[in-house]
Amino acid sequence: MAETPAPVTVTRESVLADLERILLEVVGDDLLMDGPLEMETSFSDDLQLESIEFVALAEELLNTYGEKVDFVTWMSGMELDQVVSLTAGQVVDFVVASLEA
Amino acid sequence: MPYIESNGLKFHVQVLGGGVDDSGAKRPKVVMLHGLVIDNLSSWFYTLGHPMAQQVDAHLVDLRGHGRTEIADSGYHVADHVADLLGLLEAWEIDEPIHFFGNSFGCVVGLALAKQHPEKVASLFLIEAHFSVPGWGEHMAGTLALAAFGLDEVAVREYLATEADRKTSRLAKRTEKLFFGTSLIEDLKTETPIDWLDEIQCPVFAIYGSESDILDRARELEAKVPHCTLEVVENASHSLLIENAALIKSRAFAWLNTHVGTDFVVEHVDVASREGALGTMGAPEAMEVLNQMAAENRHLLDERAVPVRRVV
């Protein structure tokens, strides 16, 4: 697989903004009716993300950041109750760490 | 996002795996179809899809009206699903026999494909296989979910407006749309009972839970399909794939090792252990809510003597 250099401008805040855009694309505008996405926002309790939407989220993260950010493999190492209780901040930290690796 | 046009409809699919192995040879092709109404490809995605994709290409499909695939107004006969699948196989340029994995309703599509196009199916791995027997459509129409929606729609709408969280509400609304906005129920009711199981030539593995409400199908498959191996898992229900994902993975790996030539490590799994980890995600949760709704309408069910069956 091609080695793509990590974008140097990635910050936790920029990844959070990307994540918000992706979630709106995947789920629709009604997702964030209670306020903007924050690091503490839980995918399950706060956003009520459906399992099929997690599939689409994984796909879009791949499209956005490339194969360095292997969200699916990361998730597959967790119990599913851990997956559903993930927060936006945990995903942001994973993305940042993957791109910096 | 991965969408493919087939039979006039845009399908959401996920293809997991690299297409070729390390030596450049094409990898075996697996196609996985999910159950009916509140199921979708995520039940494969989070269980077998990725582990399997280490050695085969796993093709996951959201059936018409399900998941992120378009909801068609009509075309919910088994034959329509087979036509959808044939279009997808063509789009994927798969011309070798596939190894088919089905869950619940998805199994009937695999069986029909194997009957109509035996050259396209190398093997069938069937979890809690549904297929049409006399009266099947009526049973399907009498499911818990339909009973809940059909018998007291006002109460359901009220429940969704006041009680349901976003996830449940969306799943339930989609289910409602599928029931009342499409020909799904009518198509199920007019499905012809299967009388050709003895014509299935490929090897078949069928696995059911001992508490399944369709255990009669297990016995029929075992009796009629020439090359069928049946396993009944003690203390398991129709939600076998979700409740016993590790067990199913171990059986699937063993099946692929035998029929595909893979070399997956097959771990021993205690059949008594249920994981239930998916219980907080998607379809299983929706089923729980729909069960609750149906329970509240049970007196109406009793009055109309509607048979209570599960479809997913």
Coordinates of C-alpha atoms in Angstrom, one line a residue:
Chain A
M1 CA 0.0 0.0 0.0
A2 CA 1.2 3.5 -0.7
E3 CA 2.8 5.4 2.1
T4 CA 1.1 8.8 2.3
P5 CA 2.7 11.4 4.5
A6 CA 0.6 12.6 7.4
P7 CA -0.9 16.0 6.9
V8 CA 1.2 18.3 9.1
T9 CA -1.7 20.6 10.0
V10 CA -3.8 18.0 11.8
T11 CA -4.8 19.0 15.3
R12 CA -7.3 17.6 17.7
E13 CA -9.6 20.5 16.9
S14 CA -9.3 20.0 13.1
V15 CA -10.0 16.3 13.4
L16 CA -13.0 17.0 15.6
A17 CA -14.3 19.4 12.9
D18 CA -13.7 16.7 10.3
L19 CA -15.5 14.1 12.5
E20 CA -18.5 16.5 12.8
R21 CA -18.7 16.9 9.1
I22 CA -18.4 13.2 8.5
L23 CA -21.2 12.4 11.0
L24 CA -23.5 15.0 9.5
E25 CA -22.8 13.4 6.1
V26 CA -23.5 9.9 7.4
V27 CA -26.4 10.6 9.6
G28 CA -28.0 13.9 8.6
D29 CA -28.6 17.3 10.0
D30 CA -30.8 16.2 12.9
L31 CA -27.8 14.5 14.6
L32 CA -26.5 17.6 16.3
M33 CA -29.7 19.2 17.4
D34 CA -28.6 19.3 21.0
G35 CA -25.4 21.2 20.1
P36 CA -22.1 20.9 18.3
L37 CA -19.9 17.8 18.6
E38 CA -17.5 18.0 21.5
M39 CA -14.7 15.7 22.7
E40 CA -17.0 14.3 25.5
T41 CA -19.9 13.5 23.1
S42 CA -20.7 9.8 23.3
F43 CA -21.7 8.0 20.1
S44 CA -24.1 5.9 21.9
D45 CA -25.6 7.9 24.8
D46 CA -25.5 11.3 23.1
L47 CA -25.7 10.7 19.4
Q48 CA -27.6 7.3 19.4
L49 CA -25.6 6.2 16.5
E50 CA -26.9 3.0 14.8
S51 CA -24.6 0.1 14.1
I52 CA -25.0 0.6 10.3
E53 CA -24.0 4.2 10.8
F54 CA -20.8 3.0 12.5
V55 CA -20.1 1.1 9.3
A56 CA -20.5 4.2 7.2
L57 CA -18.4 6.3 9.7
A58 CA -15.5 3.8 9.3
E59 CA -15.8 4.1 5.5
E60 CA -15.7 7.9 5.6
L61 CA -12.7 8.0 8.0
L62 CA -10.9 5.8 5.6
N63 CA -11.8 8.1 2.7
T64 CA -10.7 11.2 4.6
Y65 CA -7.5 10.0 6.1
G66 CA -6.4 7.0 4.1
E67 CA -5.3 3.6 5.3
K68 CA -3.1 4.9 8.1
V69 CA -6.3 5.5 10.1
D70 CA -7.6 1.9 10.3
F71 CA -10.7 2.6 12.4
V72 CA -12.2 -0.9 11.8
T73 CA -9.1 -2.8 13.0
W74 CA -8.9 -0.5 16.0
M75 CA -12.6 -1.2 16.8
S76 CA -12.3 -4.9 16.2
G77 CA -9.9 -5.0 19.2
M78 CA -12.6 -3.8 21.5
E79 CA -15.6 -5.5 23.0
L80 CA -18.7 -4.1 21.3
D81 CA -20.0 -2.4 24.4
Q82 CA -16.7 -0.5 24.4
V83 CA -17.3 0.5 20.8
V84 CA -20.7 1.8 21.4
S85 CA -19.6 3.9 24.4
L86 CA -16.8 5.6 22.5
T87 CA -16.6 9.3 22.7
A88 CA -15.7 11.7 19.9
G89 CA -12.5 12.5 21.8
Q90 CA -11.4 8.9 21.8
V91 CA -11.8 8.7 18.0
V92 CA -10.0 12.1 17.6
D93 CA -7.1 10.9 19.6
F94 CA -6.9 7.6 17.6
V95 CA -6.9 9.5 14.3
V96 CA -4.2 11.9 15.5
A97 CA -2.1 9.1 16.9
S98 CA -2.5 7.1 13.7
L99 CA -1.5 10.0 11.5
E100 CA 1.5 10.8 13.7
A101 CA 2.7 7.2 13.8
Chain B
M1 CA -19.5 5.6 -0.1
P2 CA -19.7 2.1 -1.6
Y3 CA -23.0 2.0 -3.5
I4 CA -23.6 -0.3 -6.5
E5 CA -26.5 -0.2 -8.9
S6 CA -28.3 -3.5 -9.5
N7 CA -31.7 -4.4 -10.8
G8 CA -32.6 -0.7 -11.0
L9 CA -31.8 0.0 -7.4
K10 CA -28.8 1.6 -5.5
F11 CA -27.4 -0.9 -3.1
H12 CA -25.1 -0.2 -0.1
V13 CA -22.4 -2.8 0.0
Q14 CA -19.1 -3.4 1.8
V15 CA -16.3 -5.5 0.2
L16 CA -13.8 -6.6 2.8
G17 CA -10.6 -8.1 1.6
G18 CA -7.8 -7.4 -0.8
G19 CA -9.0 -9.1 -4.1
V20 CA -5.7 -11.0 -4.5
D21 CA -3.5 -12.9 -2.0
D22 CA 0.2 -12.4 -1.4
S23 CA 1.1 -14.5 -4.5
G24 CA -1.2 -12.4 -6.7
A25 CA -3.9 -15.2 -7.0
K26 CA -7.6 -14.2 -6.8
R27 CA -9.0 -14.8 -3.4
P28 CA -12.1 -16.9 -2.7
K29 CA -15.3 -14.9 -2.8
V30 CA -17.8 -15.0 0.0
V31 CA -21.2 -13.2 -0.1
M32 CA -23.1 -12.5 3.1
L33 CA -26.8 -11.7 3.3
H34 CA -28.6 -10.5 6.5
G35 CA -32.0 -11.0 7.9
L36 CA -35.3 -9.3 7.2
V37 CA -36.8 -6.0 8.4
I38 CA -34.6 -4.6 11.1
D39 CA -31.4 -6.3 10.2
N40 CA -28.7 -5.0 7.9
L41 CA -25.1 -5.7 6.9
S42 CA -23.7 -4.4 10.1
S43 CA -24.6 -7.7 11.8
W44 CA -22.0 -9.4 9.5
F45 CA -19.6 -6.4 9.6
Y46 CA -19.2 -6.6 13.3
T47 CA -19.0 -10.4 13.6
L48 CA -17.5 -12.4 10.8
G49 CA -16.8 -10.0 8.0
H50 CA -13.5 -8.6 9.1
P51 CA -12.0 -11.8 10.6
M52 CA -12.9 -13.7 7.4
A53 CA -11.4 -11.0 5.2
Q54 CA -8.0 -12.0 6.3
Q55 CA -8.1 -14.8 3.8
V56 CA -11.2 -14.4 1.6
D57 CA -13.0 -11.4 0.0
A58 CA -16.2 -10.9 2.0
H59 CA -19.0 -9.1 0.1
L60 CA -21.6 -7.7 2.4
V61 CA -24.9 -6.3 1.1
D62 CA -27.8 -4.3 2.5
L63 CA -30.8 -6.0 1.0
R64 CA -33.4 -3.8 -0.8
G65 CA -35.2 -1.7 1.8
H66 CA -32.6 -2.4 4.4
G67 CA -29.7 -0.5 6.0
R68 CA -28.4 2.2 3.7
T69 CA -29.8 0.6 0.5
E70 CA -32.8 2.3 -1.1
I71 CA -36.3 1.4 -0.1
A72 CA -38.0 0.2 -3.2
D73 CA -41.8 0.3 -3.4
S74 CA -42.0 -3.2 -4.6
G75 CA -39.9 -6.3 -5.5
Y76 CA -39.6 -8.1 -2.2
H77 CA -40.2 -11.6 -3.5
V78 CA -37.3 -14.0 -3.0
A79 CA -36.9 -14.0 -6.8
D80 CA -36.4 -10.3 -6.7
H81 CA -33.6 -10.6 -4.1
V82 CA -32.0 -13.3 -6.2
A83 CA -32.1 -10.9 -9.2
D84 CA -30.6 -8.2 -7.1
L85 CA -27.8 -10.5 -6.1
L86 CA -27.1 -11.6 -9.6
G87 CA -26.7 -8.0 -10.6
L88 CA -24.3 -7.4 -7.8
L89 CA -22.2 -10.5 -8.7
E90 CA -22.0 -9.1 -12.2
A91 CA -21.0 -5.6 -11.0
W92 CA -18.3 -7.2 -8.8
E93 CA -17.2 -9.3 -11.9
I94 CA -17.5 -12.5 -9.8
D95 CA -17.7 -15.3 -12.3
E96 CA -16.5 -18.2 -10.1
P97 CA -18.8 -20.0 -7.6
I98 CA -19.3 -18.1 -4.4
H99 CA -19.4 -19.3 -0.8
F100 CA -22.6 -18.0 0.5
F101 CA -23.3 -17.0 4.1
G102 CA -26.8 -16.2 5.1
N103 CA -28.6 -15.2 8.3
S104 CA -32.3 -15.9 8.7
F105 CA -34.1 -14.5 5.7
G106 CA -30.9 -14.0 3.8
C107 CA -30.6 -17.8 3.7
V108 CA -33.6 -18.3 1.5
V109 CA -32.0 -16.0 -1.1
G110 CA -28.9 -18.2 -1.0
L111 CA -30.9 -21.4 -1.3
A112 CA -32.9 -20.0 -4.3
L113 CA -29.6 -18.9 -6.0
A114 CA -28.2 -22.4 -5.5
K115 CA -31.3 -24.0 -6.9
Q116 CA -31.6 -21.7 -9.9
H117 CA -27.9 -21.2 -10.6
P118 CA -26.0 -24.1 -9.2
E119 CA -22.9 -23.1 -11.1
K120 CA -22.7 -19.9 -9.1
V121 CA -22.7 -21.4 -5.6
A122 CA -19.9 -23.5 -4.2
S123 CA -21.3 -23.8 -0.7
L124 CA -24.0 -22.5 1.7
F125 CA -23.4 -21.6 5.4
L126 CA -26.9 -20.9 6.8
I127 CA -27.6 -19.5 10.2
E128 CA -31.2 -19.9 11.4
A129 CA -32.4 -20.3 7.8
H130 CA -35.8 -19.1 7.0
F131 CA -37.5 -20.5 3.9
S132 CA -41.1 -20.6 2.6
V133 CA -43.3 -23.4 3.8
P134 CA -47.1 -23.5 3.5
G135 CA -48.5 -20.6 5.5
W136 CA -45.1 -18.9 5.8
G137 CA -46.3 -15.5 4.5
E138 CA -49.1 -15.4 7.1
H139 CA -46.7 -16.3 9.8
M140 CA -44.3 -13.6 8.7
A141 CA -47.2 -11.1 8.6
G142 CA -48.0 -12.0 12.1
T143 CA -44.6 -11.1 13.5
L144 CA -44.2 -9.2 16.7
A145 CA -43.2 -6.1 14.9
L146 CA -46.1 -6.1 12.5
A147 CA -48.5 -7.0 15.2
A148 CA -47.3 -4.0 17.2
F149 CA -47.6 -1.6 14.3
G150 CA -50.6 -3.1 12.7
L151 CA -52.8 -3.5 15.7
D152 CA -52.3 -0.2 17.5
E153 CA -50.6 2.2 15.3
V154 CA -51.6 5.2 17.3
A155 CA -50.1 3.9 20.5
V156 CA -46.9 3.0 18.6
R157 CA -46.6 6.5 17.2
E158 CA -47.2 8.0 20.6
Y159 CA -44.5 5.7 22.1
L160 CA -42.0 6.7 19.4
A161 CA -42.8 10.4 19.9
T162 CA -42.4 10.3 23.7
E163 CA -40.3 7.4 24.8
A164 CA -38.0 6.2 22.0
D165 CA -34.5 7.4 21.7
R166 CA -33.2 8.5 18.3
K167 CA -31.8 5.1 17.4
T168 CA -34.9 3.2 18.2
S169 CA -37.1 5.7 16.7
R170 CA -35.2 5.7 13.4
L171 CA -35.2 1.9 13.2
A172 CA -38.8 1.7 14.1
K173 CA -39.8 4.3 11.5
R174 CA -37.8 2.5 8.8
T175 CA -39.6 -0.7 9.8
E176 CA -42.9 1.1 9.6
K177 CA -42.1 2.4 6.1
L178 CA -41.1 -1.1 5.0
F179 CA -44.3 -2.6 6.3
F180 CA -46.8 0.1 5.1
G181 CA -45.0 1.8 2.3
T182 CA -43.9 -1.2 0.2
S183 CA -45.2 -4.5 -1.1
L184 CA -43.0 -6.5 1.4
I185 CA -45.8 -8.1 3.4
E186 CA -47.9 -8.8 0.3
D187 CA -44.9 -10.3 -1.4
L188 CA -44.1 -12.6 1.5
K189 CA -47.7 -13.7 1.7
T190 CA -47.7 -14.8 -2.0
E191 CA -44.3 -16.5 -1.8
T192 CA -44.5 -20.1 -3.1
P193 CA -43.5 -22.8 -0.6
I194 CA -40.2 -24.4 -1.4
D195 CA -40.5 -28.0 -2.7
W196 CA -37.0 -28.3 -4.2
L197 CA -34.7 -28.7 -1.3
D198 CA -33.6 -32.1 -2.6
E199 CA -32.2 -30.4 -5.7
I200 CA -29.6 -28.4 -3.8
Q201 CA -26.3 -30.0 -4.8
C202 CA -23.6 -28.0 -3.0
P203 CA -22.5 -28.7 0.5
V204 CA -24.7 -27.0 3.1
F205 CA -24.0 -26.2 6.8
A206 CA -27.1 -25.2 8.8
I207 CA -27.0 -24.0 12.4
Y208 CA -29.9 -23.2 14.6
G209 CA -30.5 -22.4 18.3
S210 CA -32.4 -25.0 20.3
E211 CA -34.8 -22.3 21.4
S212 CA -35.4 -21.1 17.8
D213 CA -39.0 -20.7 16.8
I214 CA -38.2 -22.1 13.4
L215 CA -36.5 -25.3 14.4
D216 CA -38.8 -27.2 12.1
R217 CA -36.9 -25.7 9.2
A218 CA -33.7 -27.2 10.6
R219 CA -35.2 -30.7 10.6
E220 CA -36.5 -30.1 7.1
L221 CA -33.2 -29.0 5.7
E222 CA -31.4 -31.9 7.3
A223 CA -33.9 -34.4 5.9
K224 CA -34.2 -33.0 2.4
V225 CA -30.9 -31.3 1.4
P226 CA -28.6 -34.0 0.1
H227 CA -25.3 -32.7 1.5
C228 CA -26.5 -30.9 4.7
T229 CA -24.7 -30.9 8.0
L230 CA -26.9 -29.6 10.8
E231 CA -25.9 -28.3 14.2
V232 CA -28.4 -27.2 16.9
V233 CA -26.8 -25.0 19.6
E234 CA -28.2 -25.6 23.1
N235 CA -29.9 -22.6 24.8
A236 CA -29.6 -20.4 21.8
S237 CA -32.4 -18.5 20.1
H238 CA -33.1 -17.2 16.6
S239 CA -30.6 -14.4 17.3
L240 CA -27.7 -16.9 17.1
L241 CA -25.3 -14.8 15.1
I242 CA -25.5 -11.9 17.5
E243 CA -25.7 -13.9 20.7
N244 CA -23.0 -16.5 19.8
A245 CA -20.7 -14.6 17.4
A246 CA -17.6 -16.4 18.6
L247 CA -19.2 -19.8 18.1
I248 CA -20.4 -18.9 14.7
K249 CA -16.9 -17.6 13.8
S250 CA -15.3 -20.8 14.8
R251 CA -17.8 -22.9 12.7
A252 CA -17.4 -20.5 9.8
F253 CA -13.6 -20.8 9.9
A254 CA -13.8 -24.6 10.0
W255 CA -16.2 -24.5 7.1
L256 CA -14.0 -22.3 5.0
N257 CA -10.9 -24.4 5.9
T258 CA -12.7 -27.5 4.6
H259 CA -14.5 -26.1 1.5
V260 CA -12.3 -23.2 0.5
G261 CA -8.8 -24.4 1.6
T262 CA -8.1 -21.5 4.0
D263 CA -6.0 -22.1 7.1
F264 CA -7.8 -20.2 9.7
V265 CA -7.1 -21.1 13.3
V266 CA -10.3 -22.6 14.7
E267 CA -10.7 -21.8 18.3
H268 CA -12.7 -24.0 20.6
V269 CA -15.8 -22.1 21.8
D270 CA -17.9 -23.2 24.7
V271 CA -21.4 -23.4 23.3
A272 CA -22.9 -22.5 26.6
S273 CA -21.4 -19.1 26.6
R274 CA -23.5 -16.3 25.2
E275 CA -21.8 -13.0 24.5
G276 CA -24.7 -10.7 23.9
A277 CA -22.2 -7.9 23.2
L278 CA -24.2 -6.7 20.3
G279 CA -27.2 -6.3 22.4
T280 CA -26.8 -2.6 22.8
M281 CA -26.4 -2.0 19.1
G282 CA -29.0 -1.6 16.3
A283 CA -31.2 -4.5 15.4
P284 CA -31.3 -6.5 18.6
E285 CA -32.2 -3.4 20.6
A286 CA -35.0 -2.6 18.2
M287 CA -36.3 -6.1 18.5
E288 CA -36.4 -5.7 22.2
V289 CA -38.5 -2.5 21.9
L290 CA -40.8 -4.0 19.3
N291 CA -41.3 -7.0 21.6
Q292 CA -42.3 -4.7 24.3
M293 CA -44.7 -2.9 22.0
A294 CA -46.2 -6.2 21.0
A295 CA -46.5 -7.4 24.6
E296 CA -48.6 -4.3 25.3
N297 CA -50.9 -5.3 22.5
R298 CA -51.0 -8.9 23.3
H299 CA -54.7 -8.9 24.2
L300 CA -55.4 -7.7 20.6
L301 CA -53.2 -10.4 19.2
D302 CA -55.1 -13.0 21.3
E303 CA -58.4 -11.7 20.1
R304 CA -57.4 -12.0 16.5
A305 CA -55.5 -15.2 17.0
V306 CA -52.5 -13.8 15.1
P307 CA -49.6 -16.2 15.2
V308 CA -46.6 -14.5 16.8
R309 CA -43.4 -15.2 14.9
R310 CA -40.2 -13.5 14.5
V311 CA -38.8 -12.6 11.1
V312 CA -35.4 -11.2 11.5

